[in-house]
Short mmCIF file of C-alpha atoms in Angstrom, two decimals:
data_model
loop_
_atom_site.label_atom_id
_atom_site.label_comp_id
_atom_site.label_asym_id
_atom_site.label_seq_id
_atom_site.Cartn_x
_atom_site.Cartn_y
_atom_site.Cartn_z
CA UNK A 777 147.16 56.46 277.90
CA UNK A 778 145.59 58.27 275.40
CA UNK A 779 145.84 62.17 274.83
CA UNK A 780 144.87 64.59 272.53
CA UNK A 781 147.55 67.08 270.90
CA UNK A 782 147.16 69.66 267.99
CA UNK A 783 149.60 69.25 265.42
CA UNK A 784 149.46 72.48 262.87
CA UNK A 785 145.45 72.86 262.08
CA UNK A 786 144.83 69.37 262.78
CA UNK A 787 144.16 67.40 266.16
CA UNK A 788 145.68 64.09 266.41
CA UNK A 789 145.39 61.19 268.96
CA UNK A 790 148.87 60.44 270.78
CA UNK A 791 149.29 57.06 272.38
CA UNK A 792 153.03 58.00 273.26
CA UNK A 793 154.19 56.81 277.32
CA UNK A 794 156.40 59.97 277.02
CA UNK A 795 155.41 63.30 277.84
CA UNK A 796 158.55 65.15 276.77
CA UNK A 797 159.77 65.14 273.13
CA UNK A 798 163.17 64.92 271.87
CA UNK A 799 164.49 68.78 270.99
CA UNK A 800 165.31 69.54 267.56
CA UNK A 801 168.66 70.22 266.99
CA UNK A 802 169.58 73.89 265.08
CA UNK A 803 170.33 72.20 261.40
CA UNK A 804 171.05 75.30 259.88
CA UNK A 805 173.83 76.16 261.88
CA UNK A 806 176.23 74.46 260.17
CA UNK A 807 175.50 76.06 256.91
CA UNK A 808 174.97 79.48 258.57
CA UNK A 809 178.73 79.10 260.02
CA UNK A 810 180.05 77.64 256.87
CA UNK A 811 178.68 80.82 254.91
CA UNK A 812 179.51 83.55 257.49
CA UNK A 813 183.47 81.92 257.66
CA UNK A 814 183.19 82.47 253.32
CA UNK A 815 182.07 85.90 253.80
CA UNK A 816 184.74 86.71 256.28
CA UNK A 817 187.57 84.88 255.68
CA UNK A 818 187.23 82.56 253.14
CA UNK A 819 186.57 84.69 250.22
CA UNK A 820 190.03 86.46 250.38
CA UNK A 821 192.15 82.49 251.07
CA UNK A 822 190.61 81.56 247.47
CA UNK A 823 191.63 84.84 246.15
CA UNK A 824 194.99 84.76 247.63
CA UNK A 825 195.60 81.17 246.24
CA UNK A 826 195.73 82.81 242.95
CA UNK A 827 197.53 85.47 243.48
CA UNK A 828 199.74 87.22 242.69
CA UNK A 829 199.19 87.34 238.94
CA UNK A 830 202.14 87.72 236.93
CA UNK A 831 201.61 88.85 232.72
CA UNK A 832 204.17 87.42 230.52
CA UNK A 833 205.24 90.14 228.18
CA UNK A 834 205.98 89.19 224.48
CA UNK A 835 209.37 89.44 222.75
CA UNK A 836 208.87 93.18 221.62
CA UNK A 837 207.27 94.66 225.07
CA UNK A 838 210.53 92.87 226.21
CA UNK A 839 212.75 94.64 223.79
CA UNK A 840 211.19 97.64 224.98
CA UNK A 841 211.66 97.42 228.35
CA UNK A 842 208.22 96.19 229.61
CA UNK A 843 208.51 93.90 232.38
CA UNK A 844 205.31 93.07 232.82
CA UNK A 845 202.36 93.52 235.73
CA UNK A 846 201.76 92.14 238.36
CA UNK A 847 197.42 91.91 239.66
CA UNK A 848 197.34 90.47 244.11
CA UNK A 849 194.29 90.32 246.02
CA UNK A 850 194.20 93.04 249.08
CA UNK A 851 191.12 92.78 250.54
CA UNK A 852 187.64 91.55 250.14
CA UNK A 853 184.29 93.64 251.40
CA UNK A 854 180.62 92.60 250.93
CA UNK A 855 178.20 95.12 249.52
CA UNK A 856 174.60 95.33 250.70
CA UNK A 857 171.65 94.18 248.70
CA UNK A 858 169.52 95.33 246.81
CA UNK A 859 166.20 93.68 247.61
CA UNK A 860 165.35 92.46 251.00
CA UNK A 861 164.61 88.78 251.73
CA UNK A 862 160.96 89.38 252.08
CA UNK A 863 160.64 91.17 248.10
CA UNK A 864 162.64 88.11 247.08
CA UNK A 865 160.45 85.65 248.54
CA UNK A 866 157.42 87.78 247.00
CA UNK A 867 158.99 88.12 243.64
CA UNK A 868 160.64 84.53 243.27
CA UNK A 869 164.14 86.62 242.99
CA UNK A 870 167.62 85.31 244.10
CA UNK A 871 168.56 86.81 247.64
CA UNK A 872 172.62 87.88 246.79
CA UNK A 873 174.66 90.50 248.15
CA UNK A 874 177.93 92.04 246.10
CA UNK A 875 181.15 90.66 246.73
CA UNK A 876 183.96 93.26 246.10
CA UNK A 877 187.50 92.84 246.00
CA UNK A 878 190.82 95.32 246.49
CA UNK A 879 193.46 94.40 243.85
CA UNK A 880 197.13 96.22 243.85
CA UNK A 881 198.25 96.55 239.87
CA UNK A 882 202.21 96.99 240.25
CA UNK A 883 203.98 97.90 236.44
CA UNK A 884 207.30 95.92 237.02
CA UNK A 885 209.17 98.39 234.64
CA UNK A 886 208.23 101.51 236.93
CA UNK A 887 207.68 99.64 239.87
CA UNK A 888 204.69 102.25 240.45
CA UNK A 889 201.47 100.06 242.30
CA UNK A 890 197.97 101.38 242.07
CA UNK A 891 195.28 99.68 244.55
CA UNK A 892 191.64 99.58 243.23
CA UNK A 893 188.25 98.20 244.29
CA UNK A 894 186.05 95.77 241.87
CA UNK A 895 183.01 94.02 241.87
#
């Protein structure tokens, strides 16, 4: 049985006993999961595996009484961006958003903590 279909702009002859095709599967989803876990989650675990930060003081902060600071990861926020997906495509930019991150800063010799937001 022969049939014609339009593929795109062009017609093509289909000799196929089938009628129905096979449904693509959604191949981005994977990725788009994998990136949205990141951006919720999975920033913050990497952060955290690092933290917290201890500075080793040298012999005369020691003498001194300096103990030291101490940098953890709070938090993690995303930012929004600053072109849209469309002006990227158009200009041939990178489409990225800001990743920020809380971090408490505790002064072991006071014991006084300060939280702060960077990018």
């Amino acid at each position: 049985m022969r049939e014609k279909r339009k593929f795109g702009k062009r017609e093509r002859v289909v000799y196929s006993k089938l009628k129905e095709s096979v449904e693509v599967p959604n191949l981005l989803r994977i990725q788009l999961e994998s990136y949205e876990n990141f951006i919720k989650e999975g920033a913050l675990k990497v952060l955290k595996k690092f933290s917290p930060i201890k500075s080793q003081p040298n012999r005369a902060d020691l003498r001194k009484g300096d103990k030291g600071f101490v940098l953890e990861f709070v938090r993690t926020r995303v930012g929004e961006p600053k072109n849209t997906e469309e002006e990227c495509r158009e200009k041939g930019l990178t489409y990225n958003i800001p990743l920020y991150a809380t971090v408490r800063i505790t002064d072991m010799s006071t014991e006084e903590m300060k939280e702060e937001e960077i990018f």
